[in-house]
mmCIF file with all atom_site columns, C-alpha atoms in Angstrom:
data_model
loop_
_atom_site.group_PDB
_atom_site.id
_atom_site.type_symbol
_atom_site.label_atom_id
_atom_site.label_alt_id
_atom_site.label_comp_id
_atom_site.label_asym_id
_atom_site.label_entity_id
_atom_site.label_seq_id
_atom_site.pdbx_PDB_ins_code
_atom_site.Cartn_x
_atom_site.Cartn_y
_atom_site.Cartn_z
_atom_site.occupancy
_atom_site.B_iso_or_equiv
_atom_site.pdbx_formal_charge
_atom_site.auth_seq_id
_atom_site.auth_comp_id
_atom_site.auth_asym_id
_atom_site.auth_atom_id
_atom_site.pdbx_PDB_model_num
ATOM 1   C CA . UNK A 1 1   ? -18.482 -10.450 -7.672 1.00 0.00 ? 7   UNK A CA 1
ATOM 2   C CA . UNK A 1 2   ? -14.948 -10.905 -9.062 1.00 0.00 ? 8   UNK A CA 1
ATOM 3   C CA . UNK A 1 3   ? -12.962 -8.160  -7.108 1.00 0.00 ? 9   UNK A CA 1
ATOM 4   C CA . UNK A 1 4   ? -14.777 -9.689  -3.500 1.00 0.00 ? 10  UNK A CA 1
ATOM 5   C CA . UNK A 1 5   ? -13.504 -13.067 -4.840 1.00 0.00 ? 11  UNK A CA 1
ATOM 6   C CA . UNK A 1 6   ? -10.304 -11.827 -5.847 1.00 0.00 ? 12  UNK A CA 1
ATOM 7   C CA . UNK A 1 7   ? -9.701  -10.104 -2.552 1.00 0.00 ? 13  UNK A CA 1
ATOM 8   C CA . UNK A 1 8   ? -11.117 -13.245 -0.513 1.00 0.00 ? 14  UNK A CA 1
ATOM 9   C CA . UNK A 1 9   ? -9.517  -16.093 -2.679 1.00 0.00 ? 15  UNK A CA 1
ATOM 10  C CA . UNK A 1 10  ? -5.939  -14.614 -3.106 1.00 0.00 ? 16  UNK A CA 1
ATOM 11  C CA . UNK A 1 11  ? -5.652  -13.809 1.079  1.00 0.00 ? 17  UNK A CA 1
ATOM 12  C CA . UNK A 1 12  ? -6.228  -17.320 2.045  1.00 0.00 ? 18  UNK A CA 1
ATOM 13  C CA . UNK A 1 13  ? -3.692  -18.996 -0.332 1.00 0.00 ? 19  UNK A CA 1
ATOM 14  C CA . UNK A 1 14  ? -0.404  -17.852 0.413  1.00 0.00 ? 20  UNK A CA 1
ATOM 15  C CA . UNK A 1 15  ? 1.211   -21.291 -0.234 1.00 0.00 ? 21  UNK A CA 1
ATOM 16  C CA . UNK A 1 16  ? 4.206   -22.656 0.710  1.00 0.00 ? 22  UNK A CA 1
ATOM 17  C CA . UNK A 1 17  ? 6.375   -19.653 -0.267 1.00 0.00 ? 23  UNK A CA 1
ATOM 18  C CA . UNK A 1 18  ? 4.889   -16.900 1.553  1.00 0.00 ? 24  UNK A CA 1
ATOM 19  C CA . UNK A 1 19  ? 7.690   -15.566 3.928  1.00 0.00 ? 25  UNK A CA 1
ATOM 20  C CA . UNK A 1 20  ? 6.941   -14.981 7.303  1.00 0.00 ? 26  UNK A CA 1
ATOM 21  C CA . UNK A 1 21  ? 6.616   -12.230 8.505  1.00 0.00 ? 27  UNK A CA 1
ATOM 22  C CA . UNK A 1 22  ? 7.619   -11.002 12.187 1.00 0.00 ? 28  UNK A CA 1
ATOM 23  C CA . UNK A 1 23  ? 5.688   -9.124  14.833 1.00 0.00 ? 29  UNK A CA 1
ATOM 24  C CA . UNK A 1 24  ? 7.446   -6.188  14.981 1.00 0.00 ? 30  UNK A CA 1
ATOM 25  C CA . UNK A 1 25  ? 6.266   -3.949  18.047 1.00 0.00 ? 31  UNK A CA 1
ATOM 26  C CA . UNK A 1 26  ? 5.771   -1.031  15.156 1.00 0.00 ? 32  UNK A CA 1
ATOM 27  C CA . UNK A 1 27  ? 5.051   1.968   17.571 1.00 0.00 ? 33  UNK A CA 1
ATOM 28  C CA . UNK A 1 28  ? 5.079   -0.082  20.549 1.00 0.00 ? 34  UNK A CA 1
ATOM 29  C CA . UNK A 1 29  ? 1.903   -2.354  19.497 1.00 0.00 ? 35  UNK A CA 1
ATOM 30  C CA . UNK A 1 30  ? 1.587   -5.122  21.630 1.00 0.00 ? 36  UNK A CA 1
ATOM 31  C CA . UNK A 1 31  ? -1.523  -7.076  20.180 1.00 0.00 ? 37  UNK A CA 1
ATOM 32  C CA . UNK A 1 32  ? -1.910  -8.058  16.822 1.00 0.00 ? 38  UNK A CA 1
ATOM 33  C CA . UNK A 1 33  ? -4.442  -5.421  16.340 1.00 0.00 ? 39  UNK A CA 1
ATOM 34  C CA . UNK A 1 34  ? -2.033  -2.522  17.164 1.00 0.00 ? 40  UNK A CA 1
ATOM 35  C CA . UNK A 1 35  ? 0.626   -4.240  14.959 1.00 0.00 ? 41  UNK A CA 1
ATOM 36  C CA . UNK A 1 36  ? -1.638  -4.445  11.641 1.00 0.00 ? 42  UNK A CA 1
ATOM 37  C CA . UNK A 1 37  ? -3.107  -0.771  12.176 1.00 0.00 ? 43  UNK A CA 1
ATOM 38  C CA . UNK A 1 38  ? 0.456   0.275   13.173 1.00 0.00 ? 44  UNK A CA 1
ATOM 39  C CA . UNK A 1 39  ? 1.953   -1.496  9.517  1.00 0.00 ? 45  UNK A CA 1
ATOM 40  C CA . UNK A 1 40  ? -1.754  -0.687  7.627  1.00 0.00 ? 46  UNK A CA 1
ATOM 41  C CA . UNK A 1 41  ? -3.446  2.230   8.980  1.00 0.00 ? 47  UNK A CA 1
ATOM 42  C CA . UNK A 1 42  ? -6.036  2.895   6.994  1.00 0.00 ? 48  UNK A CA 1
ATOM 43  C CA . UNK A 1 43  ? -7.928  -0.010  4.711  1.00 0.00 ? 49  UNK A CA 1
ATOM 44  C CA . UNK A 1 44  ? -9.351  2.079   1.700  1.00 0.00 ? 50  UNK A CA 1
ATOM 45  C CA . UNK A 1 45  ? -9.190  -0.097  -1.095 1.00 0.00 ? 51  UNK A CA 1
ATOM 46  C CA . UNK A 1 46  ? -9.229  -3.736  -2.150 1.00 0.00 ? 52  UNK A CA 1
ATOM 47  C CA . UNK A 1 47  ? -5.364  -3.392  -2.651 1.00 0.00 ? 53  UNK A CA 1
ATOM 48  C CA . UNK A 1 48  ? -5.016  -2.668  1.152  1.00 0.00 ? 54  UNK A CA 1
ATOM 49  C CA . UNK A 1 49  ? -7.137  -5.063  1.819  1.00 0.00 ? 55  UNK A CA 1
ATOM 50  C CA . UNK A 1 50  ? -5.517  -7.851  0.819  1.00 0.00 ? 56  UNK A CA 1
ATOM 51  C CA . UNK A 1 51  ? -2.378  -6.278  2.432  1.00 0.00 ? 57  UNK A CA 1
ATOM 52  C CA . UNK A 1 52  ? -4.241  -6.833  5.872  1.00 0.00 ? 58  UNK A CA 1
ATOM 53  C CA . UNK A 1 53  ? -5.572  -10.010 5.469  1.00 0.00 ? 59  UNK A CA 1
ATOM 54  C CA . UNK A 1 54  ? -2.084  -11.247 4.325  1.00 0.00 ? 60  UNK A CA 1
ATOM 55  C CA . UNK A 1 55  ? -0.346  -9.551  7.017  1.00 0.00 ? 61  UNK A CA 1
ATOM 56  C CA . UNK A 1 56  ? -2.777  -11.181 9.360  1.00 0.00 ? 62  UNK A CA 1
ATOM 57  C CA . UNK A 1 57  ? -2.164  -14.559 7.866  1.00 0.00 ? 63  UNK A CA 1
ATOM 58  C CA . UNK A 1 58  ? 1.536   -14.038 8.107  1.00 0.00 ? 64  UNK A CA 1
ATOM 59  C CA . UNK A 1 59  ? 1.719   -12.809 11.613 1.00 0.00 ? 65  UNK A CA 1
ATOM 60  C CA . UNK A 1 60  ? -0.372  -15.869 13.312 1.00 0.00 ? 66  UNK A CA 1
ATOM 61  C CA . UNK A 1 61  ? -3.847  -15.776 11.468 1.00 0.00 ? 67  UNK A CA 1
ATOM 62  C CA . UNK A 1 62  ? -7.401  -15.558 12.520 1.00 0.00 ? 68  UNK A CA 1
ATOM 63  C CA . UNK A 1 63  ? -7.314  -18.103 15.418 1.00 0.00 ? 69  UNK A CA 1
ATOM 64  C CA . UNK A 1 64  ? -4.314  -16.002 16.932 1.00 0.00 ? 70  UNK A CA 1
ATOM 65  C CA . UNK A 1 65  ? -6.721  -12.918 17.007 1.00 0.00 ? 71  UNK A CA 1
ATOM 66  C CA . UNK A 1 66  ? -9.342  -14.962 18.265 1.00 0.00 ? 72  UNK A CA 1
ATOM 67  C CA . UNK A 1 67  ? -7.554  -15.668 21.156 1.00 0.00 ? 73  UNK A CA 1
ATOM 68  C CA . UNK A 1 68  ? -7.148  -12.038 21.676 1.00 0.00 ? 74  UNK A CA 1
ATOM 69  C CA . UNK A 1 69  ? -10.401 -11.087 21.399 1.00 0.00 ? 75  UNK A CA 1
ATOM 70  C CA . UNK A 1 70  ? -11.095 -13.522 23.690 1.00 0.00 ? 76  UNK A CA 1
ATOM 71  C CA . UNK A 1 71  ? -8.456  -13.125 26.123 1.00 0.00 ? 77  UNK A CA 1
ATOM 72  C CA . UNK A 1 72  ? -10.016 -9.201  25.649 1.00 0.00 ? 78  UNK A CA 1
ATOM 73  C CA . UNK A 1 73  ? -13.575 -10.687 26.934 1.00 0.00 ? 79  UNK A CA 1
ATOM 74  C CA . UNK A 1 74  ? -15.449 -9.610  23.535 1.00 0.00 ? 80  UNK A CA 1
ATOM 75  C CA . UNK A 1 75  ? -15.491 -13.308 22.537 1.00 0.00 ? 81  UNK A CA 1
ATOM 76  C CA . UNK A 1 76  ? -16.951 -16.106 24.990 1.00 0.00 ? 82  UNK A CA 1
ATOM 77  C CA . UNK A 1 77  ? -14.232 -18.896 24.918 1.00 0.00 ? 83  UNK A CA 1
ATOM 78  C CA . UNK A 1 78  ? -17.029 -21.662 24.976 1.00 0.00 ? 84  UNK A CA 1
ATOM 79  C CA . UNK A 1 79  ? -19.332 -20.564 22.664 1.00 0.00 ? 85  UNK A CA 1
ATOM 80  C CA . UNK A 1 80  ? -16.855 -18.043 19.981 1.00 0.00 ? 86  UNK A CA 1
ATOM 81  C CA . UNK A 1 81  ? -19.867 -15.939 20.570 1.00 0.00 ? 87  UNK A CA 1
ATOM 82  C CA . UNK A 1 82  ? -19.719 -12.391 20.516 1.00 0.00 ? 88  UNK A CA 1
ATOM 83  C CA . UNK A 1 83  ? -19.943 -11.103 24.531 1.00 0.00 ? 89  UNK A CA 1
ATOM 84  C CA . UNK A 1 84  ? -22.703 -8.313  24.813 1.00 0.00 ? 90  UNK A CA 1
ATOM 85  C CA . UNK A 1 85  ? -21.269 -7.626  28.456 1.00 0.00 ? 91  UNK A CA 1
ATOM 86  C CA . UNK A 1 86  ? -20.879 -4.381  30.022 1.00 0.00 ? 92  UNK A CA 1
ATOM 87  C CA . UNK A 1 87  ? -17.260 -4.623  30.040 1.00 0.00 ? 93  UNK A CA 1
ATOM 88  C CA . UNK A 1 88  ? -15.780 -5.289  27.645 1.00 0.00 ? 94  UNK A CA 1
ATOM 89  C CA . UNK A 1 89  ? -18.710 -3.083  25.588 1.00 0.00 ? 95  UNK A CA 1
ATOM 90  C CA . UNK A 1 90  ? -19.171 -4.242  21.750 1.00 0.00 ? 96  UNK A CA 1
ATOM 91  C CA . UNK A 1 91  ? -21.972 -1.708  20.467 1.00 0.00 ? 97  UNK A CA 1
ATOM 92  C CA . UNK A 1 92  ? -22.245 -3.748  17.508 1.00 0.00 ? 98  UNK A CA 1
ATOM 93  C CA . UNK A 1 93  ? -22.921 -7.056  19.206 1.00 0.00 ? 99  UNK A CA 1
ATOM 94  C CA . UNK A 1 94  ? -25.418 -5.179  21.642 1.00 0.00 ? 100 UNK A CA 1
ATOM 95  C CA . UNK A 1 95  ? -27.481 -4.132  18.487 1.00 0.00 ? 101 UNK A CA 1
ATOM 96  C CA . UNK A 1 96  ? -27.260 -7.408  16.627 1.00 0.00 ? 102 UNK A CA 1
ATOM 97  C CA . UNK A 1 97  ? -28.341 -9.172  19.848 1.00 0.00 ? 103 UNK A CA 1
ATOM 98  C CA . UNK A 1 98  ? -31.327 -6.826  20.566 1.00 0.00 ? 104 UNK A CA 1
ATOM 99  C CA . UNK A 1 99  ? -29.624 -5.810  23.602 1.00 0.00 ? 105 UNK A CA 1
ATOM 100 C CA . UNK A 1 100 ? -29.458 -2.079  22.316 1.00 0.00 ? 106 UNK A CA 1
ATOM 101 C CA . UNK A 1 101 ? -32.431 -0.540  20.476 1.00 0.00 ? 107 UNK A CA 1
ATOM 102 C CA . UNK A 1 102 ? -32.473 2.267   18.152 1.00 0.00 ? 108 UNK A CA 1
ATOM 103 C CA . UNK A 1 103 ? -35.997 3.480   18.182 1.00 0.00 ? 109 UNK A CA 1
ATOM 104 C CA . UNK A 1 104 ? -34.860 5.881   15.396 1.00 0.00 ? 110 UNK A CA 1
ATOM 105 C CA . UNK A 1 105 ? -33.858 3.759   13.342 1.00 0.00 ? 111 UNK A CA 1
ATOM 106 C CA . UNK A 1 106 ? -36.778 1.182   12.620 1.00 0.00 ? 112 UNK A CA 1
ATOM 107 C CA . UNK A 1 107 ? -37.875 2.700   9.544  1.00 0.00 ? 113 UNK A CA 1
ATOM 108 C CA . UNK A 1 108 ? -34.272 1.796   8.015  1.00 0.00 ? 114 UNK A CA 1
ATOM 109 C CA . UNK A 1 109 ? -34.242 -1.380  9.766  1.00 0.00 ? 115 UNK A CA 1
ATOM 110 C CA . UNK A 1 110 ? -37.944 -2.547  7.961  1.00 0.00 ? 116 UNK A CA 1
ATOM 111 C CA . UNK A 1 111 ? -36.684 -0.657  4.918  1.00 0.00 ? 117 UNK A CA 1
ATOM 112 C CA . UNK A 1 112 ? -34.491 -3.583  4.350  1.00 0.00 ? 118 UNK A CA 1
ATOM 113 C CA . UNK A 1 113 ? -37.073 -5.872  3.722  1.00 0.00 ? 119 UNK A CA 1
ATOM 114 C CA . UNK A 1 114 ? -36.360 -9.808  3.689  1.00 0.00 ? 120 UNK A CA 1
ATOM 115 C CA . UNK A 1 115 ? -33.086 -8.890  4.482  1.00 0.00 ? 121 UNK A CA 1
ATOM 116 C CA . UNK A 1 116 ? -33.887 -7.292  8.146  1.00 0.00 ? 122 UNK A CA 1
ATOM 117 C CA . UNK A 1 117 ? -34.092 -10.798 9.263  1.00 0.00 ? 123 UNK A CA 1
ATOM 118 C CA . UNK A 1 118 ? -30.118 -11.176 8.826  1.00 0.00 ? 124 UNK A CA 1
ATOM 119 C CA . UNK A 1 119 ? -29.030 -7.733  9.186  1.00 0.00 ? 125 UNK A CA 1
ATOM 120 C CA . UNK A 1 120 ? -28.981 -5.129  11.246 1.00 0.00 ? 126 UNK A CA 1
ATOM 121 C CA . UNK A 1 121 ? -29.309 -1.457  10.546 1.00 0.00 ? 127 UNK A CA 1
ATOM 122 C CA . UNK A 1 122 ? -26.740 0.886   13.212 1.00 0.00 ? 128 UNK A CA 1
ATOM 123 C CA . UNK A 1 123 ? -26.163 4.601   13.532 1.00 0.00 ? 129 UNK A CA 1
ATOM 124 C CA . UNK A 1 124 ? -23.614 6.128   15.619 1.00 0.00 ? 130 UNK A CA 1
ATOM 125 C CA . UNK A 1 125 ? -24.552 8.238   18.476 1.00 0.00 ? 131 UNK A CA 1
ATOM 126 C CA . UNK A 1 126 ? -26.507 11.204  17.928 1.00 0.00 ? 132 UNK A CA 1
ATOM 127 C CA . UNK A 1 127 ? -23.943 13.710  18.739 1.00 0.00 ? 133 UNK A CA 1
ATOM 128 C CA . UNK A 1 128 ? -21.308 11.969  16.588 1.00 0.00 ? 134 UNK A CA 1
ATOM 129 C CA . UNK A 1 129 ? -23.258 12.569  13.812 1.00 0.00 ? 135 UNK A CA 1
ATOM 130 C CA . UNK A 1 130 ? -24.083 16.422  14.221 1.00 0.00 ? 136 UNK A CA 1
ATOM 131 C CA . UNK A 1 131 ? -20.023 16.545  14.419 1.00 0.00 ? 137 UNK A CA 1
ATOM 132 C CA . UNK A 1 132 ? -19.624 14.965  10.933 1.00 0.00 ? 138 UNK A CA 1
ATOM 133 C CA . UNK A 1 133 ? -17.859 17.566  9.374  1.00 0.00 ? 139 UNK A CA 1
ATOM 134 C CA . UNK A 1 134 ? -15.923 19.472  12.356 1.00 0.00 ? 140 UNK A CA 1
ATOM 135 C CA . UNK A 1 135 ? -12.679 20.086  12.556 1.00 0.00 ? 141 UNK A CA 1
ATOM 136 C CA . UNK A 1 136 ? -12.541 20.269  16.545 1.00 0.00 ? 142 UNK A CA 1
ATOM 137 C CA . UNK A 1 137 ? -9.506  18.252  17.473 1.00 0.00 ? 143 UNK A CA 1
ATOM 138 C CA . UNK A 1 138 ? -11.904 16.358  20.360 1.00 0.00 ? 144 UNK A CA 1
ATOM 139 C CA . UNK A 1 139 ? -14.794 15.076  17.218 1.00 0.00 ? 145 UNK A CA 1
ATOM 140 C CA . UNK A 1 140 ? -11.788 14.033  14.631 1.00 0.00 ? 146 UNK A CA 1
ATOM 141 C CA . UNK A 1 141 ? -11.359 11.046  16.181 1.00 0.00 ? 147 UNK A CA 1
ATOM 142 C CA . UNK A 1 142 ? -15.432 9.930   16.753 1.00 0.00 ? 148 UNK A CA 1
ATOM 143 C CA . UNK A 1 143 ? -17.208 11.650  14.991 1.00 0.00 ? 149 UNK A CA 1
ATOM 144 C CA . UNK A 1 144 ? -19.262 9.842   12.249 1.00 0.00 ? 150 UNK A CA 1
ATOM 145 C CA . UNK A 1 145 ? -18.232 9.833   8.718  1.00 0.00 ? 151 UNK A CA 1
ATOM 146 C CA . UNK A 1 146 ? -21.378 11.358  7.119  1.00 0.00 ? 152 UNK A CA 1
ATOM 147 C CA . UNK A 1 147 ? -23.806 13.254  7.929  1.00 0.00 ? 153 UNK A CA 1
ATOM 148 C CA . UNK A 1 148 ? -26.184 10.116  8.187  1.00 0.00 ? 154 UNK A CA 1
ATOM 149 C CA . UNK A 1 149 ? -23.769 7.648   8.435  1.00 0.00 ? 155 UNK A CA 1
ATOM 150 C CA . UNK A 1 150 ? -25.167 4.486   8.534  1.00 0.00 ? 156 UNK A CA 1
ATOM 151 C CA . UNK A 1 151 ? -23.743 0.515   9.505  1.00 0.00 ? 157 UNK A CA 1
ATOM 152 C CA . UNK A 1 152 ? -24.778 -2.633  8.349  1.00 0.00 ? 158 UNK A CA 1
ATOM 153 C CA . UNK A 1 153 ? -24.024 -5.463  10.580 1.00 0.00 ? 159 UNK A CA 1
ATOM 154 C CA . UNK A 1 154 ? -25.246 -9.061  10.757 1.00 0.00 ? 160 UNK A CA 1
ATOM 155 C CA . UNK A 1 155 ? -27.479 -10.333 13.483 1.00 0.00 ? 161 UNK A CA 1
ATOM 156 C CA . UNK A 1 156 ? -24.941 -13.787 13.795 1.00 0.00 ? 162 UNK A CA 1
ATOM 157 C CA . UNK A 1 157 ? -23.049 -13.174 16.658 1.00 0.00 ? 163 UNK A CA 1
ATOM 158 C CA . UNK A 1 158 ? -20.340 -15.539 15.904 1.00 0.00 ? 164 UNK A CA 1
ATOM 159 C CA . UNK A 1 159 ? -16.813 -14.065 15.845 1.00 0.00 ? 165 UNK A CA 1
ATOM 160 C CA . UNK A 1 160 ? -15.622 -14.943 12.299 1.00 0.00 ? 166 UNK A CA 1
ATOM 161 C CA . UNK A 1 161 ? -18.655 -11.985 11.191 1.00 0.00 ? 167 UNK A CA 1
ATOM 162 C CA . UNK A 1 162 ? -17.863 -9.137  12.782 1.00 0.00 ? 168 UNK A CA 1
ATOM 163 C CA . UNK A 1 163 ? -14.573 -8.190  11.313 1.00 0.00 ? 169 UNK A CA 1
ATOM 164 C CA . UNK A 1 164 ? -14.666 -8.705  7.632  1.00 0.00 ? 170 UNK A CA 1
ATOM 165 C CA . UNK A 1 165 ? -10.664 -8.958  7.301  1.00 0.00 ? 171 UNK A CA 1
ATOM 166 C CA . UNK A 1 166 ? -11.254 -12.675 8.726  1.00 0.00 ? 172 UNK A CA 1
ATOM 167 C CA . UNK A 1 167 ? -14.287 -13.397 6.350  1.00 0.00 ? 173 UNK A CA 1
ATOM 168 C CA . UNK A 1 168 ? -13.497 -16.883 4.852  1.00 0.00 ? 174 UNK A CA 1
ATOM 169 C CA . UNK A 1 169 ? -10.185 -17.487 6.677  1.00 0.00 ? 175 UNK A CA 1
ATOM 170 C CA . UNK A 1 170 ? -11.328 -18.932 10.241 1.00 0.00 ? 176 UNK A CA 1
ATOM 171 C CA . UNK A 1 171 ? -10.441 -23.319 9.438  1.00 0.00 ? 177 UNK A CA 1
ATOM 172 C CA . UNK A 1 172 ? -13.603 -25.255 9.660  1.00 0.00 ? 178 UNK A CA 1
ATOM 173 C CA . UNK A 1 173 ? -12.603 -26.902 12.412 1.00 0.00 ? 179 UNK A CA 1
ATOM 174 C CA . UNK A 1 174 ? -12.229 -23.968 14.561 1.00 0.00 ? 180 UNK A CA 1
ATOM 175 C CA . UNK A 1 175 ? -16.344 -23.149 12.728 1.00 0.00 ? 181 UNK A CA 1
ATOM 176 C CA . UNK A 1 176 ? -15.581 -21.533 9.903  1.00 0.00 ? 182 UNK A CA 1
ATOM 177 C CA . UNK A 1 177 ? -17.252 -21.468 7.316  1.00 0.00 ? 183 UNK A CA 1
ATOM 178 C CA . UNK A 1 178 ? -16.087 -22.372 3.622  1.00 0.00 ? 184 UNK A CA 1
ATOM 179 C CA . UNK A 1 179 ? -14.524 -19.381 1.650  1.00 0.00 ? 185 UNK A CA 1
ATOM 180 C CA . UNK A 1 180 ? -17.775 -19.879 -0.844 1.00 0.00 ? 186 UNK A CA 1
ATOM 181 C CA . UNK A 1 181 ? -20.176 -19.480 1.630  1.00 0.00 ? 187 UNK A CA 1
ATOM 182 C CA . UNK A 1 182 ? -17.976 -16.949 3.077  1.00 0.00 ? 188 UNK A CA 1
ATOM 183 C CA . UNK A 1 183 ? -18.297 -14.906 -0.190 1.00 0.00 ? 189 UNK A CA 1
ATOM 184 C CA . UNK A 1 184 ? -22.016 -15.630 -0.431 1.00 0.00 ? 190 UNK A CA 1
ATOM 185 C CA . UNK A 1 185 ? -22.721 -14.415 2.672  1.00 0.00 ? 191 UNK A CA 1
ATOM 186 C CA . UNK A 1 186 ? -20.550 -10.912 1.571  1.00 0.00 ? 192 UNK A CA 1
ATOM 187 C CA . UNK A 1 187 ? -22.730 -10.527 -1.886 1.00 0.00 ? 193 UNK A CA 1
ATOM 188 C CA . UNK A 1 188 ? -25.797 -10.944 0.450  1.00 0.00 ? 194 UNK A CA 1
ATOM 189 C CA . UNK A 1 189 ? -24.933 -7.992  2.947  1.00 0.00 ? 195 UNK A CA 1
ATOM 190 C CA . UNK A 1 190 ? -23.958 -6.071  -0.304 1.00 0.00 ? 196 UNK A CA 1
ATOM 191 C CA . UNK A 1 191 ? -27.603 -6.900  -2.008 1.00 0.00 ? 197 UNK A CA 1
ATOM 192 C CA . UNK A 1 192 ? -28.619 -5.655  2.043  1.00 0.00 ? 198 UNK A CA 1
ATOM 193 C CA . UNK A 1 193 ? -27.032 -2.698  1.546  1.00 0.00 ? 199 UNK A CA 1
ATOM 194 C CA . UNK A 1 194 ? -28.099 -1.439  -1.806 1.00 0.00 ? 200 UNK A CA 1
ATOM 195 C CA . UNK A 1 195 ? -31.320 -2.672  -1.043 1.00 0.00 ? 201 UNK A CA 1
#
């Protein structure tokens, strides 16, 4: 309640006297993407996440990354749809869409109840999870988190969804939503979740 509001609420009002802040090339990053992982690398906590989504603000906001996601192909410029093309390939989006199945997972999915309408139960690939725990230099990188580690995503394929640093900030007139629906929609895929 109060912390998601916190962290949603204080992000999108920086006010007149926010400095700027400068795209800096840290490490060579050339997209806004490599910049914010390059100056945040790891989003842990509500703390660094209002870091990120003032740092995203500051360097040219959610309408400058939509325009690289869409100059990327993952978002279709006439519809700020999620693609669920080949190329670029956005599992997530493939899932939500029905594109990509996971037989294995339909117990989980129904286990959601009401909420399986909205939501979307994923799983990483098979082998990613039996690597959970190694230490082999080649699974660090992909392996999953848990041994059944588990993602909730929504079945809305527009853009402003699928990253949750952008929740609430995309203006209404690019179709945002308002940061209170914004924030109801985050309580509901937390009631998902725990459901």
């Amino acid at each position: 309640g109060s912390t998601l509001r916190n962290s949603f609420t204080s992000s999108t009002n920086l006010g007149e006297d926010a400095e700027a802040e400068h795209f800096l090339g840290v490490d060579g990053a050339t997209s806004l993407k490599a910049e914010l992982v390059g100056r945040i690398p790891k989003i842990a906590d509500a703390s660094k996440f209002r870091e990120a989504r003032r740092l995203l603000l500051q360097l040219g906001g959610p309408l400058l990354l939509l325009e690289e996601l869409t100059f990327a192909g993952f978002v279709d410029p006439n519809t700020d749809m999620l693609t669920v093309n080949e190329r670029p390939f956005n599992v997530f989006a493939h899932i939500a869409s029905g594109k990509l199945r996971q037989p294995a997972l339909e117990a989980e999915q129904s286990a959601l109840g009401a909420h399986s309408q909205k939501f979307m139960i994923c799983a990483n690939r098979p082998d990613n999870d039996l690597h959970w725990d190694s230490t082999d230099p080649k699974w660090i990188q992909k392996a999953s988190m848990a041994k059944r580690h588990r993602f909730l995503t929504t079945r809305d394929l527009h853009w402003q969804w699928f990253n949750l640093l952008i929740v609430g900030m995309v203006p209404s007139n690019a179709g945002g939503v308002h940061v209170v629906q914004a924030i109801r929609e985050v309580e509901e895929m937390k009631a998902a979740a725990l459901h």
